[in-house]
Tab-separated table of C-alpha atoms in Angstrom:
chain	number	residue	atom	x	y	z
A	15	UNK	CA	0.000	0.000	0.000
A	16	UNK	CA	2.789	2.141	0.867
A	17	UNK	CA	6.447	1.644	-0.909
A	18	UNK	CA	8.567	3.801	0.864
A	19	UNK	CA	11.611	2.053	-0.092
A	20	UNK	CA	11.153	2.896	-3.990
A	21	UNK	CA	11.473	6.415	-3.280
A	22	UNK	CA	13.675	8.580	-5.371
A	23	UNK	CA	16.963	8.244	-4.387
A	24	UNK	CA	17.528	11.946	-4.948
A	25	UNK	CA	15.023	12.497	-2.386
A	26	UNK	CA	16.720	10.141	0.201
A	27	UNK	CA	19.828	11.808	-0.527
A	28	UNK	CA	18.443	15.308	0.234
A	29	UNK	CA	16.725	13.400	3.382
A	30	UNK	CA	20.290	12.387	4.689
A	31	UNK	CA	21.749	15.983	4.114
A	32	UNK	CA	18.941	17.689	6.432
A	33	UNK	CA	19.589	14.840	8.860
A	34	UNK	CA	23.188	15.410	8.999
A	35	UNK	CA	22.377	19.449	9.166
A	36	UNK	CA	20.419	18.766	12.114
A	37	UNK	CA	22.711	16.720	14.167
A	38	UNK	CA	25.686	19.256	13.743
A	39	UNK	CA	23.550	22.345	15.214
A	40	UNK	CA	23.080	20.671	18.286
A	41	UNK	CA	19.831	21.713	18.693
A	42	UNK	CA	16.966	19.070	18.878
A	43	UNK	CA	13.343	19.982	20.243
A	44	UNK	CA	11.757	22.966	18.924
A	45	UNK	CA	14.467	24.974	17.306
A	46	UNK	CA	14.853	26.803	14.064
A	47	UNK	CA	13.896	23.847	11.549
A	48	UNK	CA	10.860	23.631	12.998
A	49	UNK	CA	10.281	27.306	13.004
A	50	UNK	CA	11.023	27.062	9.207
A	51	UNK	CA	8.906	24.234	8.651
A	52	UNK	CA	5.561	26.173	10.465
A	53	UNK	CA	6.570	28.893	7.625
A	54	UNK	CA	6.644	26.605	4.948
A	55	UNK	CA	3.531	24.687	5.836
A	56	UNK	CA	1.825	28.429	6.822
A	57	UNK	CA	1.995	29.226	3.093
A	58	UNK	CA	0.641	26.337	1.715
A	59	UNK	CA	-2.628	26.016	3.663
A	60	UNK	CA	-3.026	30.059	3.654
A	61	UNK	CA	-3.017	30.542	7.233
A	62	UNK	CA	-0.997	33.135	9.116
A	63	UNK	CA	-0.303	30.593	11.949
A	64	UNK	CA	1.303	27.191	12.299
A	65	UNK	CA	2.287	25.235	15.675
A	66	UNK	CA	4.048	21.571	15.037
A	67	UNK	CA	3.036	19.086	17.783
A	68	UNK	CA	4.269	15.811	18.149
A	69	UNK	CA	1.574	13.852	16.364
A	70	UNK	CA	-1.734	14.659	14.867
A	71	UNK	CA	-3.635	13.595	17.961
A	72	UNK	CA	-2.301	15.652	20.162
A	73	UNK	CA	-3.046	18.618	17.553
A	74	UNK	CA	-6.732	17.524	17.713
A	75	UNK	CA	-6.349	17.673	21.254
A	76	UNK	CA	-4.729	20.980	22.084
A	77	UNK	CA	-6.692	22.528	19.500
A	78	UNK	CA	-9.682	21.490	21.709
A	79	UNK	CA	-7.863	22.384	24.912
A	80	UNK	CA	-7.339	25.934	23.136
A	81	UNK	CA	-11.154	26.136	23.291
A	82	UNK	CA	-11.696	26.132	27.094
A	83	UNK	CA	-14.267	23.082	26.676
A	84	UNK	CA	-16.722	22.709	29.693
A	85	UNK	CA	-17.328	19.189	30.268
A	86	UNK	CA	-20.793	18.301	29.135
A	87	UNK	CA	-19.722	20.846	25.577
A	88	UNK	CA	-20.626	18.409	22.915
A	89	UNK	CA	-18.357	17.431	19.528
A	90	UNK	CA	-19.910	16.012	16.755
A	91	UNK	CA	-18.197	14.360	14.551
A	92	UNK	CA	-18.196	11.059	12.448
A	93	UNK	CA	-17.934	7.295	13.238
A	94	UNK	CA	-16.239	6.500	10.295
A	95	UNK	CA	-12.810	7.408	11.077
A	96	UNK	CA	-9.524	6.603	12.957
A	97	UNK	CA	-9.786	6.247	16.165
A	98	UNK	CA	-7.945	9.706	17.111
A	99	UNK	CA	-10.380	11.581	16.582
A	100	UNK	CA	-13.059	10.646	19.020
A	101	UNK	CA	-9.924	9.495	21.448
A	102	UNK	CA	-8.668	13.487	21.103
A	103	UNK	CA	-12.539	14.758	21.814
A	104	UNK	CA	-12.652	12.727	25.153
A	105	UNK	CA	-9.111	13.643	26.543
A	106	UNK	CA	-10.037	17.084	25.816
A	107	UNK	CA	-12.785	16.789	28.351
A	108	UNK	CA	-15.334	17.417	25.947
A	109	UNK	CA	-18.437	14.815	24.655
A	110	UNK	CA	-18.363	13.558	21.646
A	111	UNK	CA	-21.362	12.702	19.290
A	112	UNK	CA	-21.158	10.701	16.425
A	113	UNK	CA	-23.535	11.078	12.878
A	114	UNK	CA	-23.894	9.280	9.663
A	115	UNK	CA	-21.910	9.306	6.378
A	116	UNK	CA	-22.857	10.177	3.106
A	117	UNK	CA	-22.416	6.720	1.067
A	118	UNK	CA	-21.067	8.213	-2.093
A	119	UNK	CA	-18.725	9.664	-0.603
A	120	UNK	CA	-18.099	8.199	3.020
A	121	UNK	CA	-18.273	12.127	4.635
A	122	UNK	CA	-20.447	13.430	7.122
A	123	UNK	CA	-23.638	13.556	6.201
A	124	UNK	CA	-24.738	17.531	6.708
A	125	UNK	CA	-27.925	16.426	7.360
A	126	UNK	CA	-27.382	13.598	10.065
A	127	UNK	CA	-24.998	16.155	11.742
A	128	UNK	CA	-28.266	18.228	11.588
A	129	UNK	CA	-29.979	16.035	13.665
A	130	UNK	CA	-27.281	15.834	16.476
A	131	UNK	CA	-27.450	19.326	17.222
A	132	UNK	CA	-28.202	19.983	20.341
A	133	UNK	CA	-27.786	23.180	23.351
A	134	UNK	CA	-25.107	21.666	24.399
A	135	UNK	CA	-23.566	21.699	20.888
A	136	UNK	CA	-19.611	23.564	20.978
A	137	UNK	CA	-18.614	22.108	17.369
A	138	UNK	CA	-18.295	19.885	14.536
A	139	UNK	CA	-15.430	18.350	13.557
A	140	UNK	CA	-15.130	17.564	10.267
A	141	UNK	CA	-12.799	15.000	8.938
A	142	UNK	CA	-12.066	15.171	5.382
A	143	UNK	CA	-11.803	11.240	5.018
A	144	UNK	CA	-9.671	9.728	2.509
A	145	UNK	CA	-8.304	13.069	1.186
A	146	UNK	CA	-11.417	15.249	0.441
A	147	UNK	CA	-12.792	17.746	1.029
A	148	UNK	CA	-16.392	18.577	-0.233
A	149	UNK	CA	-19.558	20.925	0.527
A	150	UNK	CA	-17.439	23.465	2.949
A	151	UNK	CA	-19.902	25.983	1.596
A	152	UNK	CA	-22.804	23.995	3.340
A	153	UNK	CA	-20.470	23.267	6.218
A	154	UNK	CA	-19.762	27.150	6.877
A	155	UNK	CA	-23.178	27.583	6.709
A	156	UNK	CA	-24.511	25.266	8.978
A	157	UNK	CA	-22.150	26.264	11.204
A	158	UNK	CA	-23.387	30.089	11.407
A	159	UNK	CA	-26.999	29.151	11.655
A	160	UNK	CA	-26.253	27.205	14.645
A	161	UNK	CA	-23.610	29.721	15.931
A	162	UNK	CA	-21.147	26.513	16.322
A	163	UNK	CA	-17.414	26.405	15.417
A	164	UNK	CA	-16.248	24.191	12.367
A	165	UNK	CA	-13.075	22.369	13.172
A	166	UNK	CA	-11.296	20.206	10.621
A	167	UNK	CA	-9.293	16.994	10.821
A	168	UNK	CA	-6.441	17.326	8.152
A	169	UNK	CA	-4.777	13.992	9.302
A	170	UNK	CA	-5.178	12.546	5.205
A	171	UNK	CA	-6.041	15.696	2.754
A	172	UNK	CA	-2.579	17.611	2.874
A	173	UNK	CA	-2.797	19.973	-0.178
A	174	UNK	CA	-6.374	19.141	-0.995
A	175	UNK	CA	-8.225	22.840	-1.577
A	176	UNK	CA	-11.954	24.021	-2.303
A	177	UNK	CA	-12.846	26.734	-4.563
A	178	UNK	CA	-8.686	27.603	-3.918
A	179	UNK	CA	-8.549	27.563	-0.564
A	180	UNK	CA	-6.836	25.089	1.614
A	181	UNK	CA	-8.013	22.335	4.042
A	182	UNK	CA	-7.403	23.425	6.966
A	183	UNK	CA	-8.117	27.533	6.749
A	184	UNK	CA	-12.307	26.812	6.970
A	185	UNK	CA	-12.865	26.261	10.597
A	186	UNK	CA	-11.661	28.488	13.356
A	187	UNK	CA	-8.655	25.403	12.640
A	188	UNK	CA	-7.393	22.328	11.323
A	189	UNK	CA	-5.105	19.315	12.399
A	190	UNK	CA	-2.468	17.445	10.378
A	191	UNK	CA	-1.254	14.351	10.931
A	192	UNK	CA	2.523	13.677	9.466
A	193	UNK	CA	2.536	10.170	10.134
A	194	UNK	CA	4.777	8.319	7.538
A	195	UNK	CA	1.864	6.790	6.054
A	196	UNK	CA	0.178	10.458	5.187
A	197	UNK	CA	0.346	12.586	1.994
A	198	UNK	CA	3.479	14.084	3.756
A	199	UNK	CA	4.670	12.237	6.570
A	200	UNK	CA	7.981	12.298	8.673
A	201	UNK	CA	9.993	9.407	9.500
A	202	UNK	CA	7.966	9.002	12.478
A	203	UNK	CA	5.208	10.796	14.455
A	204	UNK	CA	4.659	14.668	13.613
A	205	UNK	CA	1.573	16.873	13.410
A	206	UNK	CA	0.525	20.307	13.097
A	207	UNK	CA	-2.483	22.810	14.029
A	208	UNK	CA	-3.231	25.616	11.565
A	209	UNK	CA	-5.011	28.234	11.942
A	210	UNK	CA	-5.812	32.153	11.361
A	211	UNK	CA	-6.397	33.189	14.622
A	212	UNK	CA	-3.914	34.167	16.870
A	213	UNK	CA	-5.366	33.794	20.242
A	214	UNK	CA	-6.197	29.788	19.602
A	215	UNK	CA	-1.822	29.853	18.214
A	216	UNK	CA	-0.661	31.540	21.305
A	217	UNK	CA	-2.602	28.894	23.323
A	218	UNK	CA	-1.618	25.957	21.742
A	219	UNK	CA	2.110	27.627	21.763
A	220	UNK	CA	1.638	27.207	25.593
A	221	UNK	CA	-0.167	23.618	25.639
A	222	UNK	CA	2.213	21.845	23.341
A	223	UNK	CA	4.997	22.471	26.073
A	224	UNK	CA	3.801	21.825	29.236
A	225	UNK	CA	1.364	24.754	29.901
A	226	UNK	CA	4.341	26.944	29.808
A	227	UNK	CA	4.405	30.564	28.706
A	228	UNK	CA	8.153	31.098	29.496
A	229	UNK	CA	11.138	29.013	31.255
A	230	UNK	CA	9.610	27.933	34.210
A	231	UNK	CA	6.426	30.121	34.157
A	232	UNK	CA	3.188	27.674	33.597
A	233	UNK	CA	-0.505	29.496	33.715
A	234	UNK	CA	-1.711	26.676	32.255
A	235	UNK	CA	-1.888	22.275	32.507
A	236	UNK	CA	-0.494	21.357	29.184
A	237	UNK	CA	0.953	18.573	27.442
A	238	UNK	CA	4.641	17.139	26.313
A	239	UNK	CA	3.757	17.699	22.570
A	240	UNK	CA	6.785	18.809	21.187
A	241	UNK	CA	8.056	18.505	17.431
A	242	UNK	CA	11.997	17.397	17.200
A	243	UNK	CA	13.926	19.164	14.769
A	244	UNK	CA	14.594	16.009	12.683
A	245	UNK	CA	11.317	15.020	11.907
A	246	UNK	CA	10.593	19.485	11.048
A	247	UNK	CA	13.451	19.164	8.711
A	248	UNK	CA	12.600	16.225	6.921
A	249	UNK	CA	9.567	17.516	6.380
A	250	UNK	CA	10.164	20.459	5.090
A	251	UNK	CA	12.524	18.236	2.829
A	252	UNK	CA	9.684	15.938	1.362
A	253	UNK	CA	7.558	19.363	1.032
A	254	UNK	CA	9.359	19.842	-1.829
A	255	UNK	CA	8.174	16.711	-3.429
A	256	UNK	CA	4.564	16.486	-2.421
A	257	UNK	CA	3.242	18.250	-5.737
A	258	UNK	CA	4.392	16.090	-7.832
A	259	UNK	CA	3.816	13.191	-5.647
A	260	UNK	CA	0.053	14.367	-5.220
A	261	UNK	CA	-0.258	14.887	-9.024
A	262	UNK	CA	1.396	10.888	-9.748
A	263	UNK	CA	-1.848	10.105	-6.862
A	264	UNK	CA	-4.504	12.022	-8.758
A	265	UNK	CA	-3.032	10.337	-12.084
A	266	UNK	CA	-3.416	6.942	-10.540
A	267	UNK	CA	-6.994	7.506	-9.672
A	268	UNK	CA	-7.814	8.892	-12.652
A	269	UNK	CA	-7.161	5.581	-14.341
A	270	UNK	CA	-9.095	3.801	-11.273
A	271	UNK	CA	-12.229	6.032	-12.566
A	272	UNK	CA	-11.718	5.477	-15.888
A	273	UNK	CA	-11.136	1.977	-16.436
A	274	UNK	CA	-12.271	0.158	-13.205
A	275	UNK	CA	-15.635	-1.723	-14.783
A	276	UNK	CA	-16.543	-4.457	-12.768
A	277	UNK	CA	-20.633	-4.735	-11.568
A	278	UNK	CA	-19.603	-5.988	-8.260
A	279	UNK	CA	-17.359	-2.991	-7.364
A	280	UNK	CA	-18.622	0.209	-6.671
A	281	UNK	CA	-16.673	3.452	-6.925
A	282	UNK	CA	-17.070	6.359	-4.393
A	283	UNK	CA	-18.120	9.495	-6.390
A	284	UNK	CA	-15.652	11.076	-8.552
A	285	UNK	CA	-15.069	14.906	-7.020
A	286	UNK	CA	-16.062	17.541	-9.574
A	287	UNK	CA	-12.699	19.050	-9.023
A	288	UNK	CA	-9.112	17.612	-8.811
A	289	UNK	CA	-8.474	20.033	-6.302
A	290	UNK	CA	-10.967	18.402	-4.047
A	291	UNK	CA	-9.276	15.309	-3.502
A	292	UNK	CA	-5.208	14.139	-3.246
A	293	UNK	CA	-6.333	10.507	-2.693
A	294	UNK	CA	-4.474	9.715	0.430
A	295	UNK	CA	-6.772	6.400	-0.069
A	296	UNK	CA	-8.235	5.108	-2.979
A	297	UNK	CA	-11.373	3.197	-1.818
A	298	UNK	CA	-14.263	0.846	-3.393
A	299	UNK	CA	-16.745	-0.851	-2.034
A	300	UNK	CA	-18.395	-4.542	-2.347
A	301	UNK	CA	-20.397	-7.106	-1.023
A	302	UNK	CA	-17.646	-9.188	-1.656
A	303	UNK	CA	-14.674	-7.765	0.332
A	304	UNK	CA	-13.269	-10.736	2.116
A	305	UNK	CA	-13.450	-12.572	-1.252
A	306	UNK	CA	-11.744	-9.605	-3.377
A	307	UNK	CA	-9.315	-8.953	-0.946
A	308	UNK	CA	-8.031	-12.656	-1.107
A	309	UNK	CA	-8.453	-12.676	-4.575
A	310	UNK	CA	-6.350	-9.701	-4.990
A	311	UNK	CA	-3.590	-10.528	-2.293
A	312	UNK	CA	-3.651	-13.922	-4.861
A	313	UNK	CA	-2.538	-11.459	-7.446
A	314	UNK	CA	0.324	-9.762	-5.617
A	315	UNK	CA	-1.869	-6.630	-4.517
A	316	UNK	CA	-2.080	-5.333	-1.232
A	317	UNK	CA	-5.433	-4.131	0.326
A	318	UNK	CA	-6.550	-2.855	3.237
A	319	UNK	CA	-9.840	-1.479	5.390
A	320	UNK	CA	-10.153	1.779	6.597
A	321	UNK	CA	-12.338	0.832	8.829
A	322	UNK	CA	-13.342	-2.312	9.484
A	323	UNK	CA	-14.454	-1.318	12.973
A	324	UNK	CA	-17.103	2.099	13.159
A	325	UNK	CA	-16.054	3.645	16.278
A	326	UNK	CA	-19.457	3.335	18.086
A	327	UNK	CA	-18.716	-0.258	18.059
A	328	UNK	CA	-15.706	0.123	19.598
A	329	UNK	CA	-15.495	-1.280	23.337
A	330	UNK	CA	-14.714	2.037	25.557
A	331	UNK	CA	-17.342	3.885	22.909
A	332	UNK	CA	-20.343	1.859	23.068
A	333	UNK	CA	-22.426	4.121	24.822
A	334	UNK	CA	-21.418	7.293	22.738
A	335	UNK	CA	-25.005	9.480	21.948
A	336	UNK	CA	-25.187	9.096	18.099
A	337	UNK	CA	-27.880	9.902	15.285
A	338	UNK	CA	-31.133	9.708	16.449
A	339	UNK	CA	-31.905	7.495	13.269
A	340	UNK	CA	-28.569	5.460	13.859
A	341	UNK	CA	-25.786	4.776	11.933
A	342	UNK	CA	-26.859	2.272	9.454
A	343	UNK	CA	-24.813	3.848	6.244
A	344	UNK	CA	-21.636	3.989	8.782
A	345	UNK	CA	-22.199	0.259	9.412
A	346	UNK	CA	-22.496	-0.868	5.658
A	347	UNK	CA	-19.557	1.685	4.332
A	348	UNK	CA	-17.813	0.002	6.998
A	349	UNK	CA	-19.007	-3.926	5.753
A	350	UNK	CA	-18.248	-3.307	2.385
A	351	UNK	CA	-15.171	-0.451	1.746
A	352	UNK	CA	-12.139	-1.647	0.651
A	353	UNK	CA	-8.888	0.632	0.116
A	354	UNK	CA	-6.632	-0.276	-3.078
A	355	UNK	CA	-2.934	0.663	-3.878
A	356	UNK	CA	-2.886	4.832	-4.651
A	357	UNK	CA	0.637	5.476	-4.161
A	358	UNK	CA	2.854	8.275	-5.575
A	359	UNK	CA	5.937	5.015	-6.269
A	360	UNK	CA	3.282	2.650	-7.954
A	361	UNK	CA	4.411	2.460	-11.996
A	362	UNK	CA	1.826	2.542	-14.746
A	363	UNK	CA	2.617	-0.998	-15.250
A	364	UNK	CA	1.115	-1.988	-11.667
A	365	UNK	CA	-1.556	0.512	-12.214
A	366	UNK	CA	-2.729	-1.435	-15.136
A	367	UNK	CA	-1.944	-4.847	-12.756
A	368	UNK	CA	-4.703	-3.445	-10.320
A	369	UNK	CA	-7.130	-2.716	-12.576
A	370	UNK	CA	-6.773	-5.797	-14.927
A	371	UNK	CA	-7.306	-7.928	-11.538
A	372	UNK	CA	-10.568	-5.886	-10.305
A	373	UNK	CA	-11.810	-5.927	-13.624
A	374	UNK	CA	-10.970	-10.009	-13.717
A	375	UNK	CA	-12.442	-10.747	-10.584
């Protein structure tokens, strides 16, 4: 799913170099590189603020800490996601609510999320699944009728934009996740919180380093969230290659629209924009996943399921409030999706090896 040892040796090289750069300054934890690398990634989701954290959790969390959360403030957000994302709402002290999907697309449904809202509503947190991001004109919207904030979870649509503007910049903020597996990931754990207002920077500032303002001064109970200068600077160095590994992924799924034709596998709609989507995950679905899957793996082609598991099934989130009309298009996406290879490294040879074998099956 992931070939990260077929990637240009040119960028390895330049990987090395930044290593090597880092070591010999002697400075490790929070220094200029990462400075630099807030800059950089500033610029490209047009937001005056960035604040690297040590994973993309923890910037789901302190961007919730940043919002003084009382404890019965409610979240909504959606079931069909990692498991961060409801795990950051709770350890924020905050109560998280869970709606339906949109099947087409395997998004929040706007109208689910609808029905969740409640008095005790603080926000929705909107997680722009698989690498898209759709409808934030309906989201803003909502969002100002019910005088609620819109947050964003980033973790797997780095560089995807709407009408030009960025994930990330809609909401009062968004979270990245640079986990190696992401669009642009470190060689580790790394995340970020962007955002355009100052106030909710300044706090998070604070938060990611122990509550502390100034050396030895804490006003508030933060975390140990702190991004190392090895994992800023490499990825500031991969930075440089995520255009052109985001266009090889649109490419890729281009070909999956075009020439996947099979009546047992279904397609998730096709954005009406490229910009929409950078296909951190390509996924189908079908009724007959267990049998594809093997079928494929047969063929020398990796799958996996993101998720197998909805998160209201989930033992410590069983008695999470949800949809008043339940969760039933969460629970089939989650029977029936299946993610196929949609890597930047994949050739147009295996490309044409994927799609020979779903068409064959």
């Amino acid at each position: 799913m992931n070939d990260f040892a077929a990637e240009p040796e040119a960028l390895i090289q330049q990987e090395i170099k930044a290593v090597e750069k880092v070591l010999r300054s002697g400075w490790y934890v929070l220094g200029p590189e990462v400075k630099n690398f807030e800059k950089l990634w500033a610029e490209r989701c047009q937001v005056p603020h960035v604040v690297g954290v040590a994973n993309g959790m923890e910037a789901l969390e302190i961007g919730l800490l940043s919002l003084n959360l009382q404890p019965q403030d409610e979240i909504i957000t959606t079931s069909m996601t990692a498991f961060a994302t409801v795990l950051a709402i709770v350890r924020a002290g905050a109560v998280p609510v869970l709606a339906d999907i949109d099947p087409q697309t395997g998004l929040l449904d706007p109208n689910s999320v609808e029905r969740c809202i409640s008095s005790k509503t603080k926000a929705i947190l909107l997680v722009h699944l698989y690498g898209q991001i759709r409808q934030m004109d309906r989201w803003q919207s909502l969002c100002q009728n019910y005088n609620i904030l819109l947050l964003e979870d980033c973790a797997q649509c780095h560089l995807a934009t709407w009408k030009g503007q960025a994930a990330g910049s809609f909401g009062l903020w968004g979270a990245y996740s640079f986990y190696p597996t992401k669009n642009l990931g470190a060689i580790g754990d790394a995340g970020a919180l962007v955002t355009s207002d100052e106030a909710i920077a300044q706090s998070a500032i604070i938060l990611r380093n122990y509550g502390q303002s100034e050396r030895y001064h804490h006003p508030e109970l933060g975390l140990n969230s702190r991004l190392d200068e090895l994992q800023a600077v490499l990825l500031s160095v991969r930075l440089k290659w995520l255009d052109d590994f985001t266009h090889r992924r649109r490419e890729i799924a281009k070909r999956y629209f075009q020439e996947i034709s099979n009546p047992k596998i279904t397609l998730l709609t096709r954005p009406k924009s490229e910009e929409n989507h950078v296909y951190h995950l390509f996924v189908i679905t079908t009724q007959d996943r267990n049998f594809l899957s093997s079928y494929l793996e047969k063929n020398q082609i990796n799958t996996l399921i993101h998720y197998p598991i909805p998160i209201h099934y989930q033992k410590p989130c069983l008695q999470i409030k949800t949809d008043s009309q339940g969760l039933k298009k969460v629970e089939s996406h989650a029977d029936t999706c299946l993610s196929i290879p949609c890597h930047p490294q994949m050739s147009d040879q295996q490309v044409s090896q994927v799609i020979e074998a779903i068409n064959g099956y």
